[in-house]
Short mmCIF file of C-alpha atoms in Angstrom, two decimals:
data_model
loop_
_atom_site.label_atom_id
_atom_site.label_comp_id
_atom_site.label_asym_id
_atom_site.label_seq_id
_atom_site.Cartn_x
_atom_site.Cartn_y
_atom_site.Cartn_z
CA GLY A 22 37.70 9.08 12.80
CA GLY A 23 38.20 12.46 14.09
CA PHE A 24 41.35 11.34 16.13
CA ILE A 25 42.84 9.58 13.12
CA CYS A 26 42.25 12.61 10.83
CA GLN A 27 43.74 15.40 13.21
CA LEU A 28 46.56 12.96 14.10
CA ALA A 29 47.67 12.27 10.39
CA THR A 30 47.01 15.95 9.38
CA LYS A 31 49.35 16.99 12.14
CA ARG A 32 51.96 14.77 10.87
CA PRO A 33 51.89 14.37 7.28
CA ASN A 34 55.21 12.48 7.13
CA VAL A 35 53.96 9.71 9.37
CA ASN A 36 52.25 6.77 8.23
CA TYR A 37 49.15 5.57 10.43
CA LEU A 38 47.45 2.21 10.42
CA ALA A 39 43.72 2.62 11.97
CA LEU A 40 42.34 -0.67 13.26
CA GLU A 41 38.66 -1.50 14.02
CA LYS A 42 37.02 -4.90 14.03
CA MET A 43 33.50 -3.49 13.58
CA SER A 44 32.82 -3.00 9.89
CA ASN A 45 30.10 -0.65 10.60
CA VAL A 46 32.45 1.51 12.99
CA ILE A 47 35.61 1.81 10.41
CA LEU A 48 33.36 3.03 7.69
CA THR A 49 32.90 6.55 9.15
CA PRO A 50 36.71 7.47 9.65
CA MET A 51 37.55 5.90 6.17
CA GLU A 52 35.17 8.18 4.48
CA ALA A 53 36.38 11.18 6.48
CA VAL A 54 40.24 10.33 5.48
CA LYS A 55 39.02 9.92 1.98
CA ALA A 56 37.01 13.26 1.94
CA GLN A 57 39.83 15.15 3.50
CA GLY A 58 42.36 13.94 1.12
CA ILE A 59 44.50 12.45 3.87
CA GLU A 60 47.05 10.05 2.29
CA ASN A 61 49.17 8.91 5.25
CA VAL A 62 46.32 6.51 6.66
CA ARG A 63 45.47 3.12 5.99
CA PHE A 64 42.79 0.88 7.63
CA LEU A 65 42.45 -2.79 8.74
CA ASN A 66 39.10 -4.26 9.65
CA ILE A 67 40.16 -7.11 11.79
CA ARG A 68 40.45 -8.37 15.22
CA ALA A 69 43.48 -7.19 17.21
CA GLU A 70 44.86 -10.85 17.56
CA CYS A 71 45.25 -10.78 13.89
CA ILE A 72 47.69 -8.00 13.88
CA PRO A 73 50.79 -10.05 13.47
CA CYS A 74 49.60 -11.31 10.16
CA TYR A 75 49.85 -7.70 8.81
CA ILE A 76 52.38 -5.88 10.69
CA PRO A 77 56.16 -7.01 10.87
CA GLU A 78 57.84 -7.41 14.06
CA ASN A 79 59.73 -4.16 15.52
CA SER A 80 58.07 -1.72 13.18
CA LEU A 81 55.72 0.48 15.33
CA ASP A 82 56.52 3.37 17.04
CA VAL A 83 53.20 4.00 18.85
CA ILE A 84 50.12 2.08 19.44
CA TYR A 85 46.85 4.17 20.44
CA LEU A 86 44.35 2.69 22.54
CA ASN A 87 41.45 5.36 22.75
CA PHE A 88 38.66 4.12 24.90
CA SER A 89 38.95 0.49 24.33
CA THR A 90 35.76 -1.41 25.40
CA PRO A 91 36.37 -2.16 29.06
CA LEU A 92 34.80 -5.61 29.16
CA PRO A 93 33.73 -5.33 32.89
CA LYS A 94 31.99 -8.62 33.41
CA LEU A 95 33.83 -11.55 35.15
CA GLY A 96 35.63 -13.76 32.89
CA TYR A 97 36.10 -11.16 30.04
CA ALA A 98 39.60 -9.97 31.24
CA THR A 99 41.46 -11.98 28.67
CA GLN A 100 39.40 -10.06 25.76
CA ARG A 101 40.52 -6.55 27.02
CA LEU A 102 43.19 -5.05 24.73
CA THR A 103 45.41 -4.19 27.50
CA HIS A 104 45.37 -8.17 28.96
CA ARG A 105 48.76 -9.63 28.97
CA ASN A 106 48.08 -11.92 26.03
CA PHE A 107 47.60 -8.77 23.82
CA LEU A 108 50.44 -6.99 25.41
CA GLU A 109 52.80 -9.80 24.55
CA VAL A 110 51.67 -9.54 20.98
CA TYR A 111 52.27 -5.69 20.92
CA LYS A 112 55.63 -6.06 22.57
CA LYS A 113 56.87 -8.02 19.28
CA LEU A 114 55.43 -5.28 16.99
CA LEU A 115 56.96 -2.38 18.81
CA LYS A 116 60.35 -1.05 18.27
CA LYS A 117 62.70 -0.60 21.15
CA GLY A 118 61.28 2.39 23.12
CA GLY A 119 57.95 2.09 21.49
CA ARG A 120 54.90 3.19 23.54
CA ILE A 121 51.23 2.47 23.96
CA LEU A 122 49.36 5.52 24.69
CA GLN A 123 45.82 4.73 26.35
CA LYS A 124 43.14 7.08 27.39
CA THR A 125 39.95 5.65 29.08
CA ASP A 126 36.97 6.87 31.09
CA ASP A 127 36.68 3.55 32.94
CA ARG A 128 38.91 3.70 36.07
CA ASP A 129 38.66 -0.14 36.81
CA PHE A 130 39.83 -0.86 33.38
CA PHE A 131 42.62 1.65 33.68
CA GLU A 132 43.79 0.12 36.90
CA PHE A 133 43.58 -3.37 35.32
CA SER A 134 45.73 -2.04 32.44
CA LEU A 135 48.37 -0.16 34.67
CA GLU A 136 48.77 -3.77 36.59
CA GLU A 137 48.99 -5.61 33.17
CA TYR A 138 51.51 -3.17 31.92
CA LYS A 139 53.84 -3.63 35.09
CA ALA A 140 53.47 -7.37 35.07
CA CYS A 141 54.34 -7.46 31.21
CA GLY A 142 57.64 -5.10 31.84
CA PHE A 143 56.41 -1.83 30.44
CA ALA A 144 57.63 1.28 32.06
CA LEU A 145 54.99 3.79 32.90
CA GLU A 146 54.92 7.33 32.35
CA LYS A 147 52.41 10.24 32.52
CA VAL A 148 50.01 8.37 34.23
CA THR A 149 47.05 10.67 35.08
CA TYR A 150 43.52 9.93 36.58
CA ASP A 151 42.59 13.28 35.22
CA LEU A 152 43.79 14.30 31.81
CA HIS A 153 41.73 17.37 31.73
CA GLU A 154 42.30 18.59 35.29
CA GLY A 155 43.14 22.34 34.47
CA GLY A 156 41.90 22.39 30.82
CA ASN A 157 42.89 20.05 27.78
CA PRO A 158 46.70 19.67 27.23
CA GLU A 159 48.07 21.24 24.28
CA TRP A 160 49.23 18.06 22.62
CA ASN A 161 46.03 15.92 23.44
CA ILE A 162 43.78 15.37 20.52
CA VAL A 163 40.42 14.90 21.86
CA THR A 164 38.25 11.97 20.48
CA GLU A 165 34.68 12.33 19.76
CA TYR A 166 33.86 9.97 22.82
CA GLU A 167 36.12 11.95 25.07
CA SER A 168 34.42 15.15 24.25
CA LYS A 169 31.14 13.91 25.59
CA TRP A 170 32.71 12.82 29.07
CA ILE A 171 34.72 16.11 29.16
CA GLU A 172 31.27 18.02 28.75
CA ARG A 173 29.96 15.93 31.61
CA GLY A 174 32.90 16.98 33.85
CA LEU A 175 34.19 13.46 34.18
CA PRO A 176 37.70 12.38 34.36
CA ILE A 177 39.77 10.69 31.52
CA HIS A 178 42.60 8.51 32.73
CA ARG A 179 45.71 8.23 30.37
CA VAL A 180 49.06 6.31 30.55
CA GLU A 181 52.04 6.06 28.41
CA ALA A 182 53.42 2.64 28.46
CA ILE A 183 57.07 2.14 27.18
CA TRP A 184 58.64 -1.08 25.90
CA ASP A 185 62.25 -1.32 26.35
CA GLY A 186 62.60 -3.78 23.28
CA GLU A 187 63.63 -6.97 24.97
CA VAL A 188 61.21 -9.61 24.41
#
């Protein structure tokens, strides 16, 4: 919940929608937003494939994928949030020039994601295999999970995948 609270506080004129499929996980950020009186965040407790039922096409500027479960077991690739099945859904929801900002600690998942973005026609920018090399970038909001990896000296991978709007 720290990420969405910081993001929404930095940009109070932007509306945010936080999505989480696990009911027990979404409760903490909901309570934090309420406690801090943040009014520009809403929550959906749904699976990612249900997003089109709630969000109109061509309406999102950014999708944040922070430390999605990598699902490394063979046969689970289609369930990864950066699999082309999901990317095709995101493409319909993003505005022209919309972005997916992804951070992960899992290098194999990151490389899988880069290939999927390319296969689905996304342009890749700001690809890094060590986001915190030389310190935390001023613009980066460190998630709770991310801080644990930083403390251990492990790299965080990040990419911006840009959609040109041609479905």
